[in-house]
mmCIF file of C-alpha atoms in Angstrom:
data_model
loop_
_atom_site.group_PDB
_atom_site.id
_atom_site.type_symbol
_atom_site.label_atom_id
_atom_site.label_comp_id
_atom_site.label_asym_id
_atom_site.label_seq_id
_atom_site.Cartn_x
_atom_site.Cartn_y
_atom_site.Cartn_z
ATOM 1 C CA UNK A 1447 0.000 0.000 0.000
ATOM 2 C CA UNK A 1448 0.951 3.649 -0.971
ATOM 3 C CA UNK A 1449 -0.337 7.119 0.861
ATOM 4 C CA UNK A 1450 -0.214 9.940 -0.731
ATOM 5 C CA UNK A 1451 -1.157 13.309 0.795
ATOM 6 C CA UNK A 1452 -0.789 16.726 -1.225
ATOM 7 C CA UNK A 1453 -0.920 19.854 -0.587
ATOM 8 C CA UNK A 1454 0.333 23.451 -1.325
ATOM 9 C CA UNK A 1455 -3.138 24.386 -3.225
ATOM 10 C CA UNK A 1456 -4.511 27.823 -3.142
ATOM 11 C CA UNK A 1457 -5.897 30.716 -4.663
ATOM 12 C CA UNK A 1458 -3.854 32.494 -7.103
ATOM 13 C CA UNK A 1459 -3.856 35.471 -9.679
ATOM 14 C CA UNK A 1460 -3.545 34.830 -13.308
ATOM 15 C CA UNK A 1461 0.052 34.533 -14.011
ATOM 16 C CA UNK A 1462 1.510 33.662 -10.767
ATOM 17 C CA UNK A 1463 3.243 30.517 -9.617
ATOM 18 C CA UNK A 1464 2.390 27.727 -7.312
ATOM 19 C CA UNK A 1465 3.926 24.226 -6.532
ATOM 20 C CA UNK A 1466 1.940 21.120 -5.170
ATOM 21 C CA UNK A 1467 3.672 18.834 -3.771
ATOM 22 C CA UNK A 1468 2.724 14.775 -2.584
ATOM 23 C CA UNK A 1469 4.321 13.336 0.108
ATOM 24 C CA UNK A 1470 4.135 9.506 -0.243
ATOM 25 C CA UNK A 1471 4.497 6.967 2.211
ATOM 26 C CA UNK A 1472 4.153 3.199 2.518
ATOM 27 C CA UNK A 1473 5.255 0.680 -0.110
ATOM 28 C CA UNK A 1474 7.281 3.337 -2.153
ATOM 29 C CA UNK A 1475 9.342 0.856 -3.959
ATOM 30 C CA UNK A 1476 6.623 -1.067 -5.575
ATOM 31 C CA UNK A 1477 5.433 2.376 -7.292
ATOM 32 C CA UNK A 1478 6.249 2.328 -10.865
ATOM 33 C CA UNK A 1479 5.498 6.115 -11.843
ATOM 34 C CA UNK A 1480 3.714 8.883 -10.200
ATOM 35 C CA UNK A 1481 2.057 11.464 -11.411
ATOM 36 C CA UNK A 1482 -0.813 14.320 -11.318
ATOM 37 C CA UNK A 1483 -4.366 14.750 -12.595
ATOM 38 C CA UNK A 1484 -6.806 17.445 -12.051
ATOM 39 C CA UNK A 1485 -10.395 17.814 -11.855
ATOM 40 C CA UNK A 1486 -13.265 20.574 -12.436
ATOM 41 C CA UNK A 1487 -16.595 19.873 -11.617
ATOM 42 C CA UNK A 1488 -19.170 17.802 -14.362
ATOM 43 C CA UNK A 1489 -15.847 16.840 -16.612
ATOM 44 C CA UNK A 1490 -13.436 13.951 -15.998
ATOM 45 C CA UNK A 1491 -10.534 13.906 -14.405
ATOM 46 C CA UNK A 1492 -7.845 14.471 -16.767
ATOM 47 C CA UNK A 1493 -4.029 13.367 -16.413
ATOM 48 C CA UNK A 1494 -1.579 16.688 -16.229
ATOM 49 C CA UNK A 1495 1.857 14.716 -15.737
ATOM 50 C CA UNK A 1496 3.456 11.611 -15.310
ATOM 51 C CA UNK A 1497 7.002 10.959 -14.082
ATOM 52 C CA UNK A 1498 8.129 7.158 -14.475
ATOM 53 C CA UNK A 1499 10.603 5.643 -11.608
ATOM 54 C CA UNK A 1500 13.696 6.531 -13.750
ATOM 55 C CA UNK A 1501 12.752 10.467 -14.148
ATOM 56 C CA UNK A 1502 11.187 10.425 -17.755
ATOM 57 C CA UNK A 1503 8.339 13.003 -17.000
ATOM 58 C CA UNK A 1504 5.847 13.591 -19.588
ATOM 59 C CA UNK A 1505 3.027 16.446 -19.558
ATOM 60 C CA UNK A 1506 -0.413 16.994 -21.243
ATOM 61 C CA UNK A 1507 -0.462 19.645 -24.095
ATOM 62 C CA UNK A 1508 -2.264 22.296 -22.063
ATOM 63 C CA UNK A 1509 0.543 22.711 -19.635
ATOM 64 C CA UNK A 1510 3.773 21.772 -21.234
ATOM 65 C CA UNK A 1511 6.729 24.462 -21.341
ATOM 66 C CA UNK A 1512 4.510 25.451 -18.015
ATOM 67 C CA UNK A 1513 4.472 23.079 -15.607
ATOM 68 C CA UNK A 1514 7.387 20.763 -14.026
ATOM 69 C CA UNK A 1515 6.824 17.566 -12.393
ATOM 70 C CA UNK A 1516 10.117 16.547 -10.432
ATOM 71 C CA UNK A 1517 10.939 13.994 -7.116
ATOM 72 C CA UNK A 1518 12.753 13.953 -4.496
ATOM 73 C CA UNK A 1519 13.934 10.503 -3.530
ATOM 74 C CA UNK A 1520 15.078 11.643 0.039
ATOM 75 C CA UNK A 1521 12.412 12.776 0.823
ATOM 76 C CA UNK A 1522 9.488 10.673 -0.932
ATOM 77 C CA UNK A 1523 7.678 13.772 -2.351
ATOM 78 C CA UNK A 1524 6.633 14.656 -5.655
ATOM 79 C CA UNK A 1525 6.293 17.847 -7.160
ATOM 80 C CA UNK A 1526 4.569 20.090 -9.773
ATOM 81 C CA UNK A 1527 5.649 23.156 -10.413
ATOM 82 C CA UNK A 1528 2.891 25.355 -12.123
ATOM 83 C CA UNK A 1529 4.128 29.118 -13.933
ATOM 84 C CA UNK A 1530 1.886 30.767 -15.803
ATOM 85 C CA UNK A 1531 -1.200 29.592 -14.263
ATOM 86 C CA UNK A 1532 -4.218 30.187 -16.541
ATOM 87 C CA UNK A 1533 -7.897 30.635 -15.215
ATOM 88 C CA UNK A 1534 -8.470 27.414 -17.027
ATOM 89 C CA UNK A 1535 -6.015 25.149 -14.490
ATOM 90 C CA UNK A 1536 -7.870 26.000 -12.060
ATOM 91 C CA UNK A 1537 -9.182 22.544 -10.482
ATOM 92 C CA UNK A 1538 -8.528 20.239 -7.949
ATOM 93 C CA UNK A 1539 -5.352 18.321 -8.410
ATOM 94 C CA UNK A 1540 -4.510 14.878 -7.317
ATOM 95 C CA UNK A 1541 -1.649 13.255 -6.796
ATOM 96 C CA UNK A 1542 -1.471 9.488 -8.405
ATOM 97 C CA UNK A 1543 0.773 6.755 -8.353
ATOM 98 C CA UNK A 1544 0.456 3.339 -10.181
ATOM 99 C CA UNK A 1545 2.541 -0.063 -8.928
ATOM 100 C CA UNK A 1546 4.794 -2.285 -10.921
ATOM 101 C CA UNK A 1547 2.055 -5.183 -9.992
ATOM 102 C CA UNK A 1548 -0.506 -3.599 -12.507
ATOM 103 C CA UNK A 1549 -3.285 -3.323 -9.934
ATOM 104 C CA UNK A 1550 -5.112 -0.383 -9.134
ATOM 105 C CA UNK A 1551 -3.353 3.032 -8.741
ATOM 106 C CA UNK A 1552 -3.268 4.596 -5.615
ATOM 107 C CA UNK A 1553 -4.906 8.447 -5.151
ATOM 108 C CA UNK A 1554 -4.123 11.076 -2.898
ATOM 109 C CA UNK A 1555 -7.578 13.073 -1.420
ATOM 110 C CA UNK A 1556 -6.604 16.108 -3.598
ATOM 111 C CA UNK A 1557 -5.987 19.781 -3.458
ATOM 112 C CA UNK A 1558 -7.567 22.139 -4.230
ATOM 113 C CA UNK A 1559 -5.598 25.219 -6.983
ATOM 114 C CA UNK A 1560 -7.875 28.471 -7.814
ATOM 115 C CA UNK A 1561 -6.679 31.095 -10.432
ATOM 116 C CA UNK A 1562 -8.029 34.232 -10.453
ATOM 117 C CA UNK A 1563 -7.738 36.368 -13.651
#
């Protein structure tokens, strides 16, 4: 079992910056690649960026050259890194991570990222 728990959601102008992060816990090692998805009300939840376990990230068209998804091994977190935030990224963001076993991916409870234009 993996837990996830993000955070570093908030309300934010159009333009500005703001980095999520997930701290993960539990059966790290059996985590093939993590990642982020985000989620507005009445659509589906849609995948923003993936890192694998040996760094290759990759991002959804709407965000790339903007956003950064990065770990830290030491300290079991994953990061995005949002510039340029756009009214339109404005959702609540959850943190994901899928094992090498194939079975289901594990979830983090979300956070919540507001821009303001």
């Amino acid at each position: 079992q993996v837990q996830l728990v993000e955070s570093g959601g908030g309300l934010v102008q159009a333009g500005e910056s703001l980095r999520l992060s997930c701290a993960a816990s539990g059966s790290i090692s059996s985590v093939k690649a993590w990642g982020w998805y985000r989620q507005v009300p009445g659509k589906q939840r849609e995948l923003v960026a993936t890192i694998t376990s040996r760094g290759s990230a990759n991002y959804a068209d709407s965000v790339k050259d903007r956003f950064t998804i990065a770990r830290d091994n030491a300290k079991n977190t994953v990061y995005l890194q949002m510039n340029s935030l756009k009214p339109e990224d404005a959702a609540v963001y959850y943190c994901w991570a899928v094992p090498y076993t194939g079975s289901a991916p594990y979830w983090g409870q979300g956070t919540q990222v507001t821009v303001s234009s």
